[in-house]
PDB file of C-alpha atoms in Angstrom:
ATOM      1  CA  UNK A   1     103.444  42.853 193.658  1.00 68.00           C
ATOM      2  CA  UNK A   2     107.024  42.691 192.345  1.00 86.00           C
ATOM      3  CA  UNK A   3     106.186  45.482 189.873  1.00 94.00           C
ATOM      4  CA  UNK A   4     103.835  43.225 187.897  1.00 97.00           C
ATOM      5  CA  UNK A   5     101.194  45.915 187.432  1.00 97.00           C
ATOM      6  CA  UNK A   6     103.634  48.545 186.243  1.00 97.00           C
ATOM      7  CA  UNK A   7     105.583  46.307 183.881  1.00 98.00           C
ATOM      8  CA  UNK A   8     102.456  44.749 182.363  1.00 98.00           C
ATOM      9  CA  UNK A   9     101.042  48.239 181.765  1.00 98.00           C
ATOM     10  CA  UNK A  10     104.282  49.296 180.080  1.00 98.00           C
ATOM     11  CA  UNK A  11     104.136  46.190 177.900  1.00 98.00           C
ATOM     12  CA  UNK A  12     100.608  46.995 176.791  1.00 98.00           C
ATOM     13  CA  UNK A  13     101.666  50.553 175.967  1.00 98.00           C
ATOM     14  CA  UNK A  14     104.621  49.418 173.861  1.00 98.00           C
ATOM     15  CA  UNK A  15     102.550  46.842 171.990  1.00 98.00           C
ATOM     16  CA  UNK A  16     100.138  49.592 170.983  1.00 97.00           C
ATOM     17  CA  UNK A  17     103.125  51.687 169.942  1.00 98.00           C
ATOM     18  CA  UNK A  18     104.265  48.887 167.620  1.00 98.00           C
ATOM     19  CA  UNK A  19     100.949  49.094 165.778  1.00 95.00           C
ATOM     20  CA  UNK A  20     101.298  52.847 165.406  1.00 95.00           C
ATOM     21  CA  UNK A  21     104.944  52.739 164.289  1.00 94.00           C
ATOM     22  CA  UNK A  22     106.433  53.961 167.564  1.00 95.00           C
ATOM     23  CA  UNK A  23     110.212  54.335 167.713  1.00 94.00           C
ATOM     24  CA  UNK A  24     111.999  51.392 169.383  1.00 96.00           C
ATOM     25  CA  UNK A  25     108.656  49.910 170.442  1.00 98.00           C
ATOM     26  CA  UNK A  26     109.544  46.327 169.506  1.00 98.00           C
ATOM     27  CA  UNK A  27     112.701  46.433 171.628  1.00 98.00           C
ATOM     28  CA  UNK A  28     110.879  48.008 174.547  1.00 98.00           C
ATOM     29  CA  UNK A  29     108.050  45.484 174.376  1.00 98.00           C
ATOM     30  CA  UNK A  30     110.519  42.605 174.240  1.00 98.00           C
ATOM     31  CA  UNK A  31     112.295  43.986 177.292  1.00 98.00           C
ATOM     32  CA  UNK A  32     109.008  44.126 179.238  1.00 98.00           C
ATOM     33  CA  UNK A  33     108.224  40.542 178.321  1.00 98.00           C
ATOM     34  CA  UNK A  34     111.630  39.523 179.618  1.00 98.00           C
ATOM     35  CA  UNK A  35     111.108  41.507 182.820  1.00 98.00           C
ATOM     36  CA  UNK A  36     107.808  39.780 183.505  1.00 98.00           C
ATOM     37  CA  UNK A  37     109.221  36.328 182.829  1.00 98.00           C
ATOM     38  CA  UNK A  38     112.218  37.060 185.044  1.00 98.00           C
ATOM     39  CA  UNK A  39     109.994  38.136 187.916  1.00 98.00           C
ATOM     40  CA  UNK A  40     107.861  35.017 187.633  1.00 98.00           C
ATOM     41  CA  UNK A  41     110.986  32.849 187.460  1.00 97.00           C
ATOM     42  CA  UNK A  42     113.112  34.314 190.249  1.00 98.00           C
ATOM     43  CA  UNK A  43     110.167  34.793 192.627  1.00 98.00           C
ATOM     44  CA  UNK A  44     108.344  31.629 191.601  1.00 97.00           C
ATOM     45  CA  UNK A  45     107.822  30.597 195.241  1.00 97.00           C
ATOM     46  CA  UNK A  46     105.457  33.541 195.572  1.00 97.00           C
ATOM     47  CA  UNK A  47     103.067  32.371 192.850  1.00 98.00           C
ATOM     48  CA  UNK A  48     100.921  29.356 192.159  1.00 97.00           C
ATOM     49  CA  UNK A  49     103.270  27.103 190.202  1.00 97.00           C
ATOM     50  CA  UNK A  50     100.930  26.056 187.402  1.00 98.00           C
ATOM     51  CA  UNK A  51      99.371  29.450 186.766  1.00 98.00           C
ATOM     52  CA  UNK A  52     102.761  31.156 186.726  1.00 98.00           C
ATOM     53  CA  UNK A  53     104.167  28.452 184.426  1.00 97.00           C
ATOM     54  CA  UNK A  54     101.336  28.945 181.924  1.00 98.00           C
ATOM     55  CA  UNK A  55     101.757  32.710 181.955  1.00 98.00           C
ATOM     56  CA  UNK A  56     105.517  32.459 181.461  1.00 98.00           C
ATOM     57  CA  UNK A  57     105.019  30.094 178.522  1.00 98.00           C
ATOM     58  CA  UNK A  58     102.510  32.418 176.854  1.00 98.00           C
ATOM     59  CA  UNK A  59     104.792  35.388 177.365  1.00 98.00           C
ATOM     60  CA  UNK A  60     107.695  33.371 175.950  1.00 98.00           C
ATOM     61  CA  UNK A  61     105.809  32.845 172.696  1.00 98.00           C
ATOM     62  CA  UNK A  62     105.118  36.572 172.434  1.00 98.00           C
ATOM     63  CA  UNK A  63     108.772  37.253 173.200  1.00 98.00           C
ATOM     64  CA  UNK A  64     109.871  34.967 170.382  1.00 98.00           C
ATOM     65  CA  UNK A  65     107.761  36.906 167.892  1.00 98.00           C
ATOM     66  CA  UNK A  66     109.142  40.208 169.130  1.00 98.00           C
ATOM     67  CA  UNK A  67     112.663  38.822 169.132  1.00 97.00           C
ATOM     68  CA  UNK A  68     112.497  37.731 165.499  1.00 97.00           C
ATOM     69  CA  UNK A  69     111.568  41.257 164.451  1.00 98.00           C
ATOM     70  CA  UNK A  70     114.089  42.943 166.722  1.00 97.00           C
ATOM     71  CA  UNK A  71     117.015  40.692 165.801  1.00 96.00           C
ATOM     72  CA  UNK A  72     116.543  41.343 162.091  1.00 95.00           C
ATOM     73  CA  UNK A  73     116.221  45.067 162.685  1.00 95.00           C
ATOM     74  CA  UNK A  74     119.490  45.095 164.618  1.00 95.00           C
ATOM     75  CA  UNK A  75     121.266  42.899 162.078  1.00 95.00           C
ATOM     76  CA  UNK A  76     120.416  45.201 159.160  1.00 94.00           C
ATOM     77  CA  UNK A  77     121.538  48.250 161.156  1.00 94.00           C
ATOM     78  CA  UNK A  78     124.788  46.631 162.286  1.00 96.00           C
ATOM     79  CA  UNK A  79     125.647  45.585 158.743  1.00 95.00           C
ATOM     80  CA  UNK A  80     125.252  49.124 157.477  1.00 90.00           C
ATOM     81  CA  UNK A  81     127.345  50.469 160.354  1.00 93.00           C
ATOM     82  CA  UNK A  82     130.284  48.319 159.279  1.00 94.00           C
ATOM     83  CA  UNK A  83     130.902  50.408 156.184  1.00 89.00           C
ATOM     84  CA  UNK A  84     133.463  53.204 156.266  1.00 88.00           C
ATOM     85  CA  UNK A  85     134.151  56.121 153.960  1.00 83.00           C
ATOM     86  CA  UNK A  86     137.182  54.297 152.594  1.00 86.00           C
ATOM     87  CA  UNK A  87     135.273  51.043 151.865  1.00 90.00           C
ATOM     88  CA  UNK A  88     135.652  49.933 148.274  1.00 91.00           C
ATOM     89  CA  UNK A  89     132.618  50.194 145.970  1.00 93.00           C
ATOM     90  CA  UNK A  90     132.576  46.387 145.650  1.00 93.00           C
ATOM     91  CA  UNK A  91     132.481  45.973 149.425  1.00 94.00           C
ATOM     92  CA  UNK A  92     129.805  48.640 149.801  1.00 94.00           C
ATOM     93  CA  UNK A  93     127.623  46.892 147.228  1.00 94.00           C
ATOM     94  CA  UNK A  94     128.076  43.489 148.873  1.00 94.00           C
ATOM     95  CA  UNK A  95     127.333  44.675 152.411  1.00 95.00           C
ATOM     96  CA  UNK A  96     124.393  46.814 151.328  1.00 95.00           C
ATOM     97  CA  UNK A  97     122.942  43.787 149.549  1.00 94.00           C
ATOM     98  CA  UNK A  98     123.174  41.793 152.789  1.00 95.00           C
ATOM     99  CA  UNK A  99     121.586  44.643 154.720  1.00 95.00           C
ATOM    100  CA  UNK A 100     118.784  44.850 152.152  1.00 96.00           C
ATOM    101  CA  UNK A 101     118.081  41.138 152.659  1.00 95.00           C
ATOM    102  CA  UNK A 102     117.790  41.683 156.405  1.00 95.00           C
ATOM    103  CA  UNK A 103     115.532  44.722 155.945  1.00 96.00           C
ATOM    104  CA  UNK A 104     113.227  42.677 153.734  1.00 97.00           C
ATOM    105  CA  UNK A 105     113.178  39.841 156.264  1.00 96.00           C
ATOM    106  CA  UNK A 106     112.512  42.384 159.007  1.00 97.00           C
ATOM    107  CA  UNK A 107     109.571  43.774 157.070  1.00 97.00           C
ATOM    108  CA  UNK A 108     108.053  40.311 156.655  1.00 97.00           C
ATOM    109  CA  UNK A 109     108.548  39.485 160.335  1.00 97.00           C
ATOM    110  CA  UNK A 110     107.000  42.813 161.369  1.00 98.00           C
ATOM    111  CA  UNK A 111     103.960  42.193 159.176  1.00 98.00           C
ATOM    112  CA  UNK A 112     103.503  38.799 160.780  1.00 98.00           C
ATOM    113  CA  UNK A 113     103.847  40.317 164.257  1.00 98.00           C
ATOM    114  CA  UNK A 114     101.240  42.972 163.475  1.00 98.00           C
ATOM    115  CA  UNK A 115      98.782  40.311 162.299  1.00 98.00           C
ATOM    116  CA  UNK A 116      99.317  38.466 165.558  1.00 98.00           C
ATOM    117  CA  UNK A 117      98.847  41.593 167.687  1.00 98.00           C
ATOM    118  CA  UNK A 118      95.487  42.199 166.041  1.00 97.00           C
ATOM    119  CA  UNK A 119      94.294  38.667 166.681  1.00 97.00           C
ATOM    120  CA  UNK A 120      92.041  37.135 169.307  1.00 97.00           C
ATOM    121  CA  UNK A 121      94.750  35.018 170.944  1.00 97.00           C
ATOM    122  CA  UNK A 122      96.866  38.090 171.669  1.00 98.00           C
ATOM    123  CA  UNK A 123      93.911  40.012 173.095  1.00 97.00           C
ATOM    124  CA  UNK A 124      93.186  37.095 175.400  1.00 98.00           C
ATOM    125  CA  UNK A 125      96.797  37.051 176.593  1.00 98.00           C
ATOM    126  CA  UNK A 126      96.773  40.727 177.433  1.00 98.00           C
ATOM    127  CA  UNK A 127      93.459  40.463 179.283  1.00 98.00           C
ATOM    128  CA  UNK A 128      94.714  37.475 181.273  1.00 98.00           C
ATOM    129  CA  UNK A 129      97.993  39.227 182.017  1.00 98.00           C
ATOM    130  CA  UNK A 130      96.171  42.288 183.308  1.00 97.00           C
ATOM    131  CA  UNK A 131      94.113  40.107 185.652  1.00 97.00           C
ATOM    132  CA  UNK A 132      97.186  38.165 186.739  1.00 98.00           C
ATOM    133  CA  UNK A 133      99.093  41.343 187.574  1.00 97.00           C
ATOM    134  CA  UNK A 134      96.187  42.996 189.394  1.00 97.00           C
ATOM    135  CA  UNK A 135      95.399  39.936 191.506  1.00 96.00           C
ATOM    136  CA  UNK A 136      98.370  37.525 191.431  1.00 97.00           C
ATOM    137  CA  UNK A 137      97.721  33.874 192.352  1.00 97.00           C
ATOM    138  CA  UNK A 138      99.902  33.964 195.453  1.00 97.00           C
ATOM    139  CA  UNK A 139     101.061  31.057 197.544  1.00 97.00           C
ATOM    140  CA  UNK A 140     100.931  31.167 201.326  1.00 96.00           C
ATOM    141  CA  UNK A 141     104.571  32.254 201.406  1.00 96.00           C
ATOM    142  CA  UNK A 142     103.886  34.897 198.776  1.00 95.00           C
ATOM    143  CA  UNK A 143     101.064  36.382 200.854  1.00 94.00           C
ATOM    144  CA  UNK A 144     102.640  36.235 204.290  1.00 95.00           C
ATOM    145  CA  UNK A 145     106.365  36.567 203.660  1.00 95.00           C
ATOM    146  CA  UNK A 146     106.985  38.394 200.366  1.00 94.00           C
ATOM    147  CA  UNK A 147     110.249  39.874 201.614  1.00 93.00           C
ATOM    148  CA  UNK A 148     111.598  36.483 202.566  1.00 95.00           C
ATOM    149  CA  UNK A 149     110.598  35.060 199.189  1.00 96.00           C
ATOM    150  CA  UNK A 150     112.313  37.956 197.429  1.00 96.00           C
ATOM    151  CA  UNK A 151     115.532  37.557 199.397  1.00 96.00           C
ATOM    152  CA  UNK A 152     115.750  33.820 198.793  1.00 97.00           C
ATOM    153  CA  UNK A 153     114.870  34.246 195.136  1.00 97.00           C
ATOM    154  CA  UNK A 154     117.625  36.783 194.591  1.00 98.00           C
ATOM    155  CA  UNK A 155     120.155  34.664 196.471  1.00 98.00           C
ATOM    156  CA  UNK A 156     119.375  31.687 194.232  1.00 98.00           C
ATOM    157  CA  UNK A 157     119.540  33.862 191.114  1.00 98.00           C
ATOM    158  CA  UNK A 158     122.976  35.132 192.177  1.00 98.00           C
ATOM    159  CA  UNK A 159     124.151  31.562 192.770  1.00 98.00           C
ATOM    160  CA  UNK A 160     122.854  30.564 189.362  1.00 97.00           C
ATOM    161  CA  UNK A 161     124.920  33.287 187.700  1.00 98.00           C
ATOM    162  CA  UNK A 162     128.067  32.047 189.411  1.00 97.00           C
ATOM    163  CA  UNK A 163     127.307  28.416 188.525  1.00 95.00           C
ATOM    164  CA  UNK A 164     126.971  29.251 184.836  1.00 91.00           C
ATOM    165  CA  UNK A 165     130.443  28.936 183.381  1.00 82.00           C
ATOM    166  CA  UNK A 166     132.214  28.063 180.166  1.00 91.00           C
ATOM    167  CA  UNK A 167     133.812  29.896 177.287  1.00 94.00           C
ATOM    168  CA  UNK A 168     131.775  28.737 174.306  1.00 96.00           C
ATOM    169  CA  UNK A 169     129.345  31.157 172.693  1.00 96.00           C
ATOM    170  CA  UNK A 170     126.319  29.223 173.932  1.00 96.00           C
ATOM    171  CA  UNK A 171     127.708  28.865 177.454  1.00 97.00           C
ATOM    172  CA  UNK A 172     128.282  32.595 177.588  1.00 97.00           C
ATOM    173  CA  UNK A 173     124.785  33.109 176.239  1.00 97.00           C
ATOM    174  CA  UNK A 174     123.405  31.107 179.163  1.00 97.00           C
ATOM    175  CA  UNK A 175     125.448  33.263 181.534  1.00 98.00           C
ATOM    176  CA  UNK A 176     124.087  36.363 179.857  1.00 98.00           C
ATOM    177  CA  UNK A 177     120.513  35.146 180.312  1.00 97.00           C
ATOM    178  CA  UNK A 178     121.148  34.366 183.981  1.00 98.00           C
ATOM    179  CA  UNK A 179     122.559  37.855 184.528  1.00 98.00           C
ATOM    180  CA  UNK A 180     119.648  39.434 182.689  1.00 98.00           C
ATOM    181  CA  UNK A 181     117.128  37.484 184.762  1.00 98.00           C
ATOM    182  CA  UNK A 182     118.868  38.604 187.940  1.00 98.00           C
ATOM    183  CA  UNK A 183     118.997  42.220 186.817  1.00 98.00           C
ATOM    184  CA  UNK A 184     115.296  42.427 186.052  1.00 98.00           C
ATOM    185  CA  UNK A 185     114.341  40.621 189.241  1.00 98.00           C
ATOM    186  CA  UNK A 186     116.473  42.968 191.336  1.00 98.00           C
ATOM    187  CA  UNK A 187     115.029  46.032 189.623  1.00 97.00           C
ATOM    188  CA  UNK A 188     111.524  44.790 190.434  1.00 97.00           C
ATOM    189  CA  UNK A 189     112.146  45.031 194.200  1.00 96.00           C
ATOM    190  CA  UNK A 190     114.193  48.225 194.385  1.00 96.00           C
ATOM    191  CA  UNK A 191     111.352  50.055 196.160  1.00 93.00           C
ATOM    192  CA  UNK A 192     111.475  47.445 198.951  1.00 92.00           C
ATOM    193  CA  UNK A 193     115.136  46.483 198.950  1.00 91.00           C
ATOM    194  CA  UNK A 194     116.678  49.877 198.269  1.00 94.00           C
ATOM    195  CA  UNK A 195     120.359  50.415 197.533  1.00 95.00           C
ATOM    196  CA  UNK A 196     121.261  46.763 197.883  1.00 96.00           C
ATOM    197  CA  UNK A 197     118.940  45.857 195.017  1.00 97.00           C
ATOM    198  CA  UNK A 198     120.196  48.844 192.994  1.00 97.00           C
ATOM    199  CA  UNK A 199     123.803  47.657 193.344  1.00 97.00           C
ATOM    200  CA  UNK A 200     122.861  44.101 192.454  1.00 98.00           C
ATOM    201  CA  UNK A 201     120.906  45.192 189.385  1.00 98.00           C
ATOM    202  CA  UNK A 202     123.784  47.399 188.215  1.00 98.00           C
ATOM    203  CA  UNK A 203     126.315  44.590 188.645  1.00 98.00           C
ATOM    204  CA  UNK A 204     124.136  42.142 186.720  1.00 98.00           C
ATOM    205  CA  UNK A 205     123.542  44.722 183.995  1.00 98.00           C
ATOM    206  CA  UNK A 206     127.294  45.176 183.521  1.00 98.00           C
ATOM    207  CA  UNK A 207     127.731  41.448 182.890  1.00 98.00           C
ATOM    208  CA  UNK A 208     124.666  41.280 180.663  1.00 98.00           C
ATOM    209  CA  UNK A 209     125.793  44.231 178.537  1.00 97.00           C
ATOM    210  CA  UNK A 210     129.322  42.908 178.042  1.00 98.00           C
ATOM    211  CA  UNK A 211     128.116  39.482 176.988  1.00 98.00           C
ATOM    212  CA  UNK A 212     125.360  40.909 174.809  1.00 97.00           C
ATOM    213  CA  UNK A 213     127.750  43.100 172.855  1.00 97.00           C
ATOM    214  CA  UNK A 214     130.179  40.179 172.540  1.00 98.00           C
ATOM    215  CA  UNK A 215     127.502  37.820 171.202  1.00 97.00           C
ATOM    216  CA  UNK A 216     126.098  40.330 168.725  1.00 97.00           C
ATOM    217  CA  UNK A 217     129.521  40.919 167.192  1.00 97.00           C
ATOM    218  CA  UNK A 218     130.431  37.224 167.047  1.00 98.00           C
ATOM    219  CA  UNK A 219     127.137  36.413 165.327  1.00 97.00           C
ATOM    220  CA  UNK A 220     127.567  39.331 162.941  1.00 97.00           C
ATOM    221  CA  UNK A 221     130.991  38.071 161.918  1.00 97.00           C
ATOM    222  CA  UNK A 222     129.609  34.571 161.494  1.00 97.00           C
ATOM    223  CA  UNK A 223     126.760  35.879 159.363  1.00 96.00           C
ATOM    224  CA  UNK A 224     129.183  37.723 157.105  1.00 96.00           C
ATOM    225  CA  UNK A 225     131.255  34.594 156.550  1.00 95.00           C
ATOM    226  CA  UNK A 226     128.255  32.351 155.939  1.00 94.00           C
ATOM    227  CA  UNK A 227     126.565  34.681 153.476  1.00 89.00           C
ATOM    228  CA  UNK A 228     129.836  35.298 151.642  1.00 87.00           C
ATOM    229  CA  UNK A 229     130.312  31.542 151.212  1.00 87.00           C
ATOM    230  CA  UNK A 230     126.855  31.308 149.635  1.00 86.00           C
ATOM    231  CA  UNK A 231     127.461  34.020 147.028  1.00 85.00           C
ATOM    232  CA  UNK A 232     129.787  34.580 144.122  1.00 83.00           C
ATOM    233  CA  UNK A 233     131.560  37.798 145.006  1.00 88.00           C
ATOM    234  CA  UNK A 234     134.531  39.485 143.418  1.00 89.00           C
ATOM    235  CA  UNK A 235     137.971  39.344 145.048  1.00 91.00           C
ATOM    236  CA  UNK A 236     137.741  42.859 146.496  1.00 90.00           C
ATOM    237  CA  UNK A 237     134.362  42.210 148.134  1.00 93.00           C
ATOM    238  CA  UNK A 238     135.421  38.787 149.435  1.00 93.00           C
ATOM    239  CA  UNK A 239     138.596  40.178 150.972  1.00 94.00           C
ATOM    240  CA  UNK A 240     136.781  43.177 152.398  1.00 95.00           C
ATOM    241  CA  UNK A 241     134.080  41.083 154.048  1.00 95.00           C
ATOM    242  CA  UNK A 242     136.688  38.736 155.504  1.00 96.00           C
ATOM    243  CA  UNK A 243     138.382  41.761 157.063  1.00 96.00           C
ATOM    244  CA  UNK A 244     135.072  43.049 158.433  1.00 97.00           C
ATOM    245  CA  UNK A 245     134.329  39.656 159.966  1.00 97.00           C
ATOM    246  CA  UNK A 246     137.773  39.565 161.583  1.00 97.00           C
ATOM    247  CA  UNK A 247     137.185  43.065 162.955  1.00 97.00           C
ATOM    248  CA  UNK A 248     133.894  41.898 164.449  1.00 97.00           C
ATOM    249  CA  UNK A 249     135.746  39.086 166.226  1.00 97.00           C
ATOM    250  CA  UNK A 250     138.394  41.481 167.523  1.00 97.00           C
ATOM    251  CA  UNK A 251     135.835  43.928 168.874  1.00 97.00           C
ATOM    252  CA  UNK A 252     133.862  41.068 170.412  1.00 98.00           C
ATOM    253  CA  UNK A 253     136.886  39.980 172.458  1.00 97.00           C
ATOM    254  CA  UNK A 254     137.325  43.508 173.766  1.00 98.00           C
ATOM    255  CA  UNK A 255     133.922  43.285 175.448  1.00 97.00           C
ATOM    256  CA  UNK A 256     135.159  40.345 177.527  1.00 97.00           C
ATOM    257  CA  UNK A 257     137.809  42.526 179.169  1.00 96.00           C
ATOM    258  CA  UNK A 258     136.847  42.983 182.796  1.00 95.00           C
ATOM    259  CA  UNK A 259     134.178  40.280 182.701  1.00 97.00           C
ATOM    260  CA  UNK A 260     135.620  38.380 185.664  1.00 96.00           C
ATOM    261  CA  UNK A 261     135.682  41.537 187.777  1.00 97.00           C
ATOM    262  CA  UNK A 262     132.102  42.310 186.746  1.00 97.00           C
ATOM    263  CA  UNK A 263     131.045  38.821 187.810  1.00 97.00           C
ATOM    264  CA  UNK A 264     132.787  39.202 191.154  1.00 97.00           C
ATOM    265  CA  UNK A 265     130.662  42.301 191.818  1.00 97.00           C
ATOM    266  CA  UNK A 266     127.476  40.212 191.693  1.00 98.00           C
ATOM    267  CA  UNK A 267     126.741  39.294 195.293  1.00 96.00           C
ATOM    268  CA  UNK A 268     123.767  39.272 197.640  1.00 91.00           C
TER     269      UNK A 268
END
């Protein structure tokens, strides 16, 4: 129901891939965790409240572990991508040092994740998730009127997106999460809801992607400024990093172009 079996199977596959060094496996596993949590949230009227709450909480803890690894992986990559052929040697050295710090932190976080994935608590989660997906603890409404539950859930998720406003970084982050939740929930019922769900998922994805790119760049610029303030760098490196941080801010603002129109396209 609601793609639970398929998504949970994909999650299990990606978690195995993490242990074997599979490309992009951490990101893919994190995405599946988010899909499952979104389904349980948006369509919560279909599931026993307490059992679904416990499963969402357990998945959230796994998602946090995956997120720590993924965020550091992305940060180290993004730092390296800032450098250009014309970058001064001092700037190259400074940025590469920051990237090396993130790679080391990523390695430590990955080691910790691997230890967790090989542990008893994780095996219990995956066994319980498999059982949950195969035989969901449905409510009366979930058993008798799944289509009605899906429609109402999506309508509320759309309304939540439009209620989430503000221009601060954290307010936009909340909007991004609402759009992401809506996207994954809509994608989970495409087989039943057809083109309408496809259009809704695409509209939510457009908002999510814009805000995600904006946040990543803002945080990257902030990281550059904070780490520069903590170190004793030469004038050339300090000036160069300040310029890179300003460029991050400029590019971040570009991703907000068309955001209002993208939001207007989200309707059910």
